[in-house]
Amino acid sequence: MDKAAQTLSLAKLQAGDPHEFAHFVDQYSGSVYRLALKMVSEPQDAEDVLQETFLKAQRALPKFEGRSSLATWLYRIAVNEALMVLRKRRPDMISVEEPDPDAEELDEPLQIIDWCCLPEAELLSNEFRQHLQAAMQQLSPALRAVFLLRDIEGLSIEETAQTLDVSQAVVKTRLLRARLKLREALSEYYKERLTERSQ
Amino acid sequence: MSEKHDCGLMLSSLVEYIDGTLREEVCREIERHLRDCENCRVVVNTLRKTIEIYQVTAEPDTLPADVRQRLFYRLELPNEPTETNSALAHQPGSLCPHCHQARLDYDGTLTLRCPACGYAEGGGCT
């Protein structure tokens, strides 16, 4: 995403040039929408997050100081918008930092099943994709955001920390928890498939 | 006791180990442990596979044409066609760009339709 940003003129963006802003939107909107969709799950909510993110970016660009990359800055707005949608949906459950994902004991891996060599064709089934999505939604928003930014959008640990305004140590801890929880969920899925096949 | 300690070290260094950013001496220590500990080997392999599966099955970062159109309208931007939205990007069998839950197919009127959410694209019959 940073490579793409190099072709944009920050001066034109900050001066409110609509064609340059359209170019900016076309470069980043796909990634922002994908992130939003994974964060909030519902397509309509994801579209709201997308629109609010770019509306806020449009208003705030003149004050952008360049302390982070444009991509990191935009992701930060998008994650905050997604968290707001989740908070509205479950005001009793969701806040930016609660439930505190860093206070829990680290879950040790429980499922020790080697499913690495199962057929890749299983990845294409709708049933499996729904399972992947469900496992992602089981993560707390804080863990989900870290996993999506680092492992799906490809941000570095440092960029993920900047985006979420937390330390790199916190990003690493949350990333480990998120990856282990997802691994556990997939192991559970494959355990059931292996059991079915052996019967 | 020592093996348990090594399993703990492996777990606490897993992010850096998987990402290839671990200090060389710790990395060597973990690889020594992995040679002897089958459980940890399974955890590392399936963890790598988990990340790979999510990356491989991630939707492309292209915006559905209708979503882009509404975004540009909301932002009051000139809606110039791009290479990706000037023609239909999807084919029968493509994953629905709207709900990502099912695959698009023709509904009999040359419209690509999602059986899960009803998202429609194209269509030439009047």
Short mmCIF file of C-alpha atoms in Angstrom, two decimals:
data_model
loop_
_atom_site.label_atom_id
_atom_site.label_comp_id
_atom_site.label_asym_id
_atom_site.label_seq_id
_atom_site.Cartn_x
_atom_site.Cartn_y
_atom_site.Cartn_z
CA MET A 1 0.00 0.00 0.00
CA ASP A 2 2.88 2.35 0.60
CA LYS A 3 4.08 1.83 -2.97
CA ALA A 4 0.67 2.95 -4.16
CA ALA A 5 0.83 5.99 -1.91
CA GLN A 6 4.02 7.18 -3.59
CA THR A 7 2.11 7.96 -6.77
CA LEU A 8 -0.29 10.26 -4.91
CA SER A 9 0.41 13.93 -4.35
CA LEU A 10 -0.08 14.71 -0.67
CA ALA A 11 -0.08 18.42 -1.51
CA LYS A 12 -2.97 17.98 -3.95
CA LEU A 13 -4.85 15.76 -1.48
CA GLN A 14 -4.47 18.34 1.28
CA ALA A 15 -5.55 21.11 -1.07
CA GLY A 16 -8.81 19.22 -1.66
CA ASP A 17 -8.21 18.25 -5.32
CA PRO A 18 -11.25 15.99 -6.06
CA HIS A 19 -9.50 14.01 -8.82
CA GLU A 20 -6.53 13.24 -6.57
CA PHE A 21 -8.90 12.26 -3.76
CA ALA A 22 -10.78 9.96 -6.17
CA HIS A 23 -7.44 8.38 -7.03
CA PHE A 24 -6.71 7.97 -3.30
CA VAL A 25 -10.13 6.35 -2.74
CA ASP A 26 -9.61 3.92 -5.63
CA GLN A 27 -6.22 2.87 -4.25
CA TYR A 28 -7.31 2.23 -0.69
CA SER A 29 -11.06 1.53 -0.68
CA GLY A 30 -10.73 -2.17 -1.56
CA SER A 31 -8.47 -2.87 1.41
CA VAL A 32 -10.56 -0.74 3.76
CA TYR A 33 -13.76 -2.52 2.68
CA ARG A 34 -12.18 -5.96 3.10
CA LEU A 35 -10.97 -5.02 6.58
CA ALA A 36 -14.38 -3.60 7.50
CA LEU A 37 -16.19 -6.68 6.21
CA LYS A 38 -14.03 -8.95 8.36
CA MET A 39 -14.37 -6.69 11.39
CA VAL A 40 -18.15 -6.20 11.35
CA SER A 41 -19.21 -9.19 9.22
CA GLU A 42 -22.41 -7.62 7.78
CA PRO A 43 -21.98 -6.15 4.26
CA GLN A 44 -24.24 -3.16 4.99
CA ASP A 45 -22.31 -2.30 8.17
CA ALA A 46 -19.03 -2.73 6.28
CA GLU A 47 -20.23 -0.28 3.63
CA ASP A 48 -21.16 2.23 6.36
CA VAL A 49 -17.66 1.84 7.84
CA LEU A 50 -16.13 2.35 4.39
CA GLN A 51 -18.12 5.52 3.73
CA GLU A 52 -17.54 7.01 7.18
CA THR A 53 -13.82 6.24 6.94
CA PHE A 54 -13.37 8.16 3.70
CA LEU A 55 -15.67 10.99 4.80
CA LYS A 56 -13.53 11.44 7.93
CA ALA A 57 -10.33 11.15 5.90
CA GLN A 58 -11.63 13.77 3.46
CA ARG A 59 -12.26 16.21 6.31
CA ALA A 60 -9.05 15.41 8.21
CA LEU A 61 -6.56 15.28 5.31
CA PRO A 62 -5.67 18.99 5.50
CA LYS A 63 -4.46 18.34 9.06
CA PHE A 64 -2.57 15.11 8.23
CA GLU A 65 0.95 15.61 9.59
CA GLY A 66 2.62 12.60 7.99
CA ARG A 67 3.77 11.05 11.28
CA SER A 68 2.63 7.70 9.89
CA SER A 69 1.97 6.53 6.34
CA LEU A 70 -1.34 7.44 4.70
CA ALA A 71 -2.28 3.74 4.75
CA THR A 72 -1.66 3.40 8.50
CA TRP A 73 -3.58 6.61 9.14
CA LEU A 74 -6.53 5.43 7.05
CA TYR A 75 -6.58 1.97 8.65
CA ARG A 76 -6.68 3.65 12.05
CA ILE A 77 -9.80 5.59 11.09
CA ALA A 78 -11.35 2.43 9.63
CA VAL A 79 -10.67 0.28 12.72
CA ASN A 80 -12.15 2.98 14.97
CA GLU A 81 -15.25 3.20 12.77
CA ALA A 82 -15.63 -0.59 12.83
CA LEU A 83 -15.30 -0.65 16.62
CA MET A 84 -17.99 2.04 16.85
CA VAL A 85 -20.36 -0.11 14.77
CA LEU A 86 -19.65 -3.10 17.02
CA ARG A 87 -20.18 -0.97 20.13
CA LYS A 88 -23.55 0.24 18.83
CA ARG A 89 -24.52 -3.36 18.13
CA ARG A 90 -23.48 -4.67 21.58
CA PRO A 91 -22.99 -1.67 23.88
CA ASP A 92 -22.63 -3.95 26.91
CA MET A 93 -19.88 -6.02 25.34
CA ILE A 94 -17.64 -3.95 23.12
CA SER A 95 -15.24 -1.14 23.80
CA VAL A 96 -11.89 -0.31 22.30
CA GLU A 97 -9.98 -2.03 25.08
CA GLU A 98 -12.54 -4.26 26.82
CA PRO A 99 -12.63 -7.14 27.45
CA ASP A 100 -8.93 -6.70 28.05
CA PRO A 101 -7.30 -9.23 25.73
CA ASP A 102 -3.93 -8.72 27.36
CA ALA A 103 -4.94 -9.58 30.91
CA GLU A 104 -5.90 -13.18 30.20
CA GLU A 105 -3.59 -16.13 30.60
CA LEU A 106 -2.25 -17.37 27.28
CA ASP A 107 -4.29 -20.35 26.10
CA GLU A 108 -2.01 -23.30 25.54
CA PRO A 109 -2.75 -25.29 22.39
CA LEU A 110 -5.22 -28.09 23.17
CA GLN A 111 -5.75 -29.73 19.80
CA ILE A 112 -2.63 -31.60 18.65
CA ILE A 113 -3.89 -32.95 15.35
CA ASP A 114 -1.72 -32.76 12.26
CA TRP A 115 -4.13 -31.66 9.51
CA CYS A 116 -1.54 -29.93 7.36
CA CYS A 117 -1.72 -32.50 4.59
CA LEU A 118 -5.49 -32.59 4.08
CA PRO A 119 -6.66 -31.85 0.49
CA GLU A 120 -6.55 -28.19 -0.53
CA ALA A 121 -9.91 -28.71 -2.29
CA GLU A 122 -11.55 -28.47 1.12
CA LEU A 123 -10.53 -24.81 1.22
CA LEU A 124 -12.93 -24.06 -1.63
CA SER A 125 -16.11 -25.39 -0.06
CA ASN A 126 -18.69 -22.88 1.15
CA GLU A 127 -19.02 -24.86 4.38
CA PHE A 128 -15.32 -24.42 5.14
CA ARG A 129 -15.36 -20.71 4.31
CA GLN A 130 -18.31 -20.24 6.66
CA HIS A 131 -16.35 -22.02 9.37
CA LEU A 132 -13.37 -19.71 8.79
CA GLN A 133 -15.63 -16.66 9.02
CA ALA A 134 -17.31 -17.97 12.19
CA ALA A 135 -13.93 -18.61 13.84
CA MET A 136 -12.86 -15.06 12.97
CA GLN A 137 -16.04 -13.64 14.51
CA GLN A 138 -15.35 -15.58 17.72
CA LEU A 139 -12.23 -13.47 18.27
CA SER A 140 -12.61 -10.33 20.36
CA PRO A 141 -12.52 -7.16 18.21
CA ALA A 142 -9.07 -6.29 19.59
CA LEU A 143 -7.60 -9.66 18.57
CA ARG A 144 -9.44 -9.64 15.23
CA ALA A 145 -8.09 -6.20 14.34
CA VAL A 146 -4.49 -7.26 15.00
CA PHE A 147 -4.82 -10.48 12.99
CA LEU A 148 -6.47 -8.70 10.04
CA LEU A 149 -3.97 -5.85 9.92
CA ARG A 150 -0.87 -8.01 10.30
CA ASP A 151 -1.74 -11.28 8.57
CA ILE A 152 -4.33 -10.27 5.97
CA GLU A 153 -3.46 -6.65 5.12
CA GLY A 154 0.26 -7.31 5.55
CA LEU A 155 1.15 -4.43 7.88
CA SER A 156 4.34 -4.82 9.89
CA ILE A 157 4.22 -5.20 13.68
CA GLU A 158 5.30 -1.56 13.97
CA GLU A 159 2.62 -0.31 11.55
CA THR A 160 -0.05 -2.43 13.30
CA ALA A 161 1.01 -0.91 16.63
CA GLN A 162 0.81 2.62 15.15
CA THR A 163 -2.61 1.90 13.65
CA LEU A 164 -4.05 0.64 16.93
CA ASP A 165 -2.09 3.04 19.14
CA VAL A 166 -0.66 0.25 21.28
CA SER A 167 2.90 -0.97 21.89
CA GLN A 168 4.60 -3.52 19.63
CA ALA A 169 4.71 -5.92 22.60
CA VAL A 170 0.91 -5.72 22.88
CA VAL A 171 0.56 -6.37 19.14
CA LYS A 172 2.76 -9.48 19.42
CA THR A 173 0.78 -10.80 22.39
CA ARG A 174 -2.57 -10.22 20.68
CA LEU A 175 -1.30 -11.68 17.43
CA LEU A 176 -0.19 -14.86 19.19
CA ARG A 177 -3.54 -15.19 20.95
CA ALA A 178 -5.48 -14.58 17.73
CA ARG A 179 -3.42 -17.04 15.70
CA LEU A 180 -3.65 -19.73 18.40
CA LYS A 181 -7.41 -19.31 18.76
CA LEU A 182 -7.93 -19.58 15.00
CA ARG A 183 -5.63 -22.60 14.83
CA GLU A 184 -7.63 -24.21 17.62
CA ALA A 185 -10.91 -23.58 15.75
CA LEU A 186 -9.55 -25.05 12.50
CA SER A 187 -8.12 -28.04 14.37
CA GLU A 188 -11.57 -28.66 15.83
CA TYR A 189 -13.09 -28.52 12.34
CA TYR A 190 -10.52 -30.92 10.89
CA LYS A 191 -10.83 -33.24 13.87
CA GLU A 192 -14.54 -33.64 13.06
CA ARG A 193 -13.76 -34.27 9.35
CA LEU A 194 -11.09 -36.84 10.23
CA THR A 195 -13.46 -38.57 12.64
CA GLU A 196 -16.18 -38.70 9.95
CA ARG A 197 -13.73 -40.23 7.47
CA SER A 198 -12.52 -42.89 9.86
CA GLN A 199 -16.09 -44.06 10.62
CA MET B 1 10.85 -30.27 33.33
CA SER B 2 13.38 -29.06 30.79
CA GLU B 3 11.12 -30.13 27.92
CA LYS B 4 8.18 -28.25 29.48
CA HIS B 5 10.42 -25.18 29.75
CA ASP B 6 11.33 -25.53 26.07
CA CYS B 7 7.64 -25.85 25.09
CA GLY B 8 7.00 -22.62 27.02
CA LEU B 9 9.87 -20.86 25.27
CA MET B 10 8.59 -22.05 21.91
CA LEU B 11 5.09 -20.75 22.67
CA SER B 12 6.29 -17.37 23.92
CA SER B 13 8.52 -16.89 20.85
CA LEU B 14 6.04 -18.22 18.33
CA VAL B 15 5.15 -14.90 16.65
CA GLU B 16 8.77 -13.99 15.97
CA TYR B 17 9.62 -17.58 15.01
CA ILE B 18 6.77 -17.83 12.46
CA ASP B 19 7.51 -14.34 11.12
CA GLY B 20 11.25 -15.11 10.89
CA THR B 21 12.29 -12.22 13.12
CA LEU B 22 13.67 -14.19 16.06
CA ARG B 23 17.26 -13.75 17.31
CA GLU B 24 19.42 -16.43 15.76
CA GLU B 25 20.46 -18.13 19.00
CA VAL B 26 16.84 -18.42 20.25
CA CYS B 27 15.81 -19.61 16.80
CA ARG B 28 18.41 -22.39 16.91
CA GLU B 29 17.27 -23.39 20.40
CA ILE B 30 13.66 -23.62 19.21
CA GLU B 31 14.58 -25.67 16.17
CA ARG B 32 16.50 -28.08 18.39
CA HIS B 33 13.40 -28.40 20.54
CA LEU B 34 11.14 -28.90 17.51
CA ARG B 35 13.26 -31.84 16.33
CA ASP B 36 12.47 -33.66 19.60
CA CYS B 37 8.94 -32.45 20.40
CA GLU B 38 6.28 -33.72 18.04
CA ASN B 39 3.45 -31.78 19.73
CA CYS B 40 5.23 -28.46 19.22
CA ARG B 41 6.02 -29.42 15.64
CA VAL B 42 2.32 -30.03 14.98
CA VAL B 43 1.40 -26.71 16.62
CA VAL B 44 3.94 -24.77 14.52
CA ASN B 45 2.95 -26.49 11.27
CA THR B 46 -0.79 -26.09 11.79
CA LEU B 47 -0.34 -22.50 12.94
CA ARG B 48 1.54 -21.67 9.74
CA LYS B 49 -1.16 -23.45 7.76
CA THR B 50 -3.90 -21.53 9.58
CA ILE B 51 -2.37 -18.18 8.58
CA GLU B 52 -1.85 -19.40 5.01
CA ILE B 53 -5.47 -20.58 4.73
CA TYR B 54 -6.81 -17.19 5.87
CA GLN B 55 -4.50 -15.43 3.42
CA VAL B 56 -5.38 -17.70 0.48
CA THR B 57 -9.13 -17.44 1.10
CA ALA B 58 -9.14 -13.68 1.76
CA GLU B 59 -11.35 -11.83 -0.68
CA PRO B 60 -9.49 -9.75 -3.29
CA ASP B 61 -9.09 -6.13 -2.25
CA THR B 62 -11.21 -4.87 -5.12
CA LEU B 63 -14.35 -2.95 -4.33
CA PRO B 64 -17.66 -4.24 -5.76
CA ALA B 65 -18.82 -1.83 -8.49
CA ASP B 66 -22.09 -0.92 -6.74
CA VAL B 67 -20.30 -0.25 -3.44
CA ARG B 68 -17.79 2.01 -5.23
CA GLN B 69 -20.58 3.88 -6.98
CA ARG B 70 -22.37 4.64 -3.70
CA LEU B 71 -19.08 5.62 -2.03
CA PHE B 72 -18.23 8.11 -4.77
CA TYR B 73 -21.76 9.54 -4.62
CA ARG B 74 -21.51 9.99 -0.84
CA LEU B 75 -18.09 11.66 -1.17
CA GLU B 76 -19.37 13.85 -4.04
CA LEU B 77 -16.47 12.70 -6.22
CA PRO B 78 -16.28 12.46 -10.01
CA ASN B 79 -17.21 8.85 -10.71
CA GLU B 80 -14.73 8.06 -13.46
CA PRO B 81 -14.62 4.42 -14.52
CA THR B 82 -11.52 2.48 -13.50
CA GLU B 83 -10.11 -0.59 -15.20
CA THR B 84 -11.66 -2.77 -12.54
CA ASN B 85 -15.13 -1.29 -12.54
CA SER B 86 -15.57 -0.42 -16.22
CA ALA B 87 -16.47 -4.01 -17.05
CA LEU B 88 -18.09 -6.74 -15.04
CA ALA B 89 -15.38 -8.22 -12.90
CA HIS B 90 -17.27 -11.37 -12.00
CA GLN B 91 -18.08 -14.59 -13.79
CA PRO B 92 -20.48 -17.44 -12.99
CA GLY B 93 -18.91 -19.25 -10.07
CA SER B 94 -17.19 -16.12 -8.66
CA LEU B 95 -17.58 -15.67 -4.92
CA CYS B 96 -20.33 -13.13 -4.23
CA PRO B 97 -18.59 -9.75 -3.76
CA HIS B 98 -21.39 -8.61 -1.46
CA CYS B 99 -21.87 -11.34 1.15
CA HIS B 100 -18.90 -13.61 0.32
CA GLN B 101 -21.03 -16.59 1.34
CA ALA B 102 -22.05 -18.16 -2.00
CA ARG B 103 -21.12 -18.24 -5.67
CA LEU B 104 -22.76 -16.16 -8.40
CA ASP B 105 -24.75 -17.85 -11.15
CA TYR B 106 -26.99 -16.74 -14.02
CA ASP B 107 -30.66 -16.55 -13.01
CA GLY B 108 -32.04 -17.10 -16.51
CA THR B 109 -32.13 -13.40 -17.49
CA LEU B 110 -28.40 -12.94 -18.08
CA THR B 111 -28.12 -11.50 -14.59
CA LEU B 112 -25.45 -12.90 -12.30
CA ARG B 113 -27.20 -13.43 -9.00
CA CYS B 114 -26.08 -14.58 -5.55
CA PRO B 115 -28.36 -17.38 -4.23
CA ALA B 116 -27.56 -16.39 -0.62
CA CYS B 117 -28.09 -12.61 -0.48
CA GLY B 118 -29.73 -11.84 -3.84
CA TYR B 119 -26.90 -9.52 -5.00
CA ALA B 120 -27.29 -9.04 -8.78
CA GLU B 121 -24.84 -7.94 -11.43
CA GLY B 122 -25.36 -7.27 -15.12
CA GLY B 123 -28.45 -8.44 -16.96
CA GLY B 124 -29.37 -7.74 -20.56
CA CYS B 125 -33.02 -8.70 -20.84
CA THR B 126 -35.81 -6.20 -20.55
#
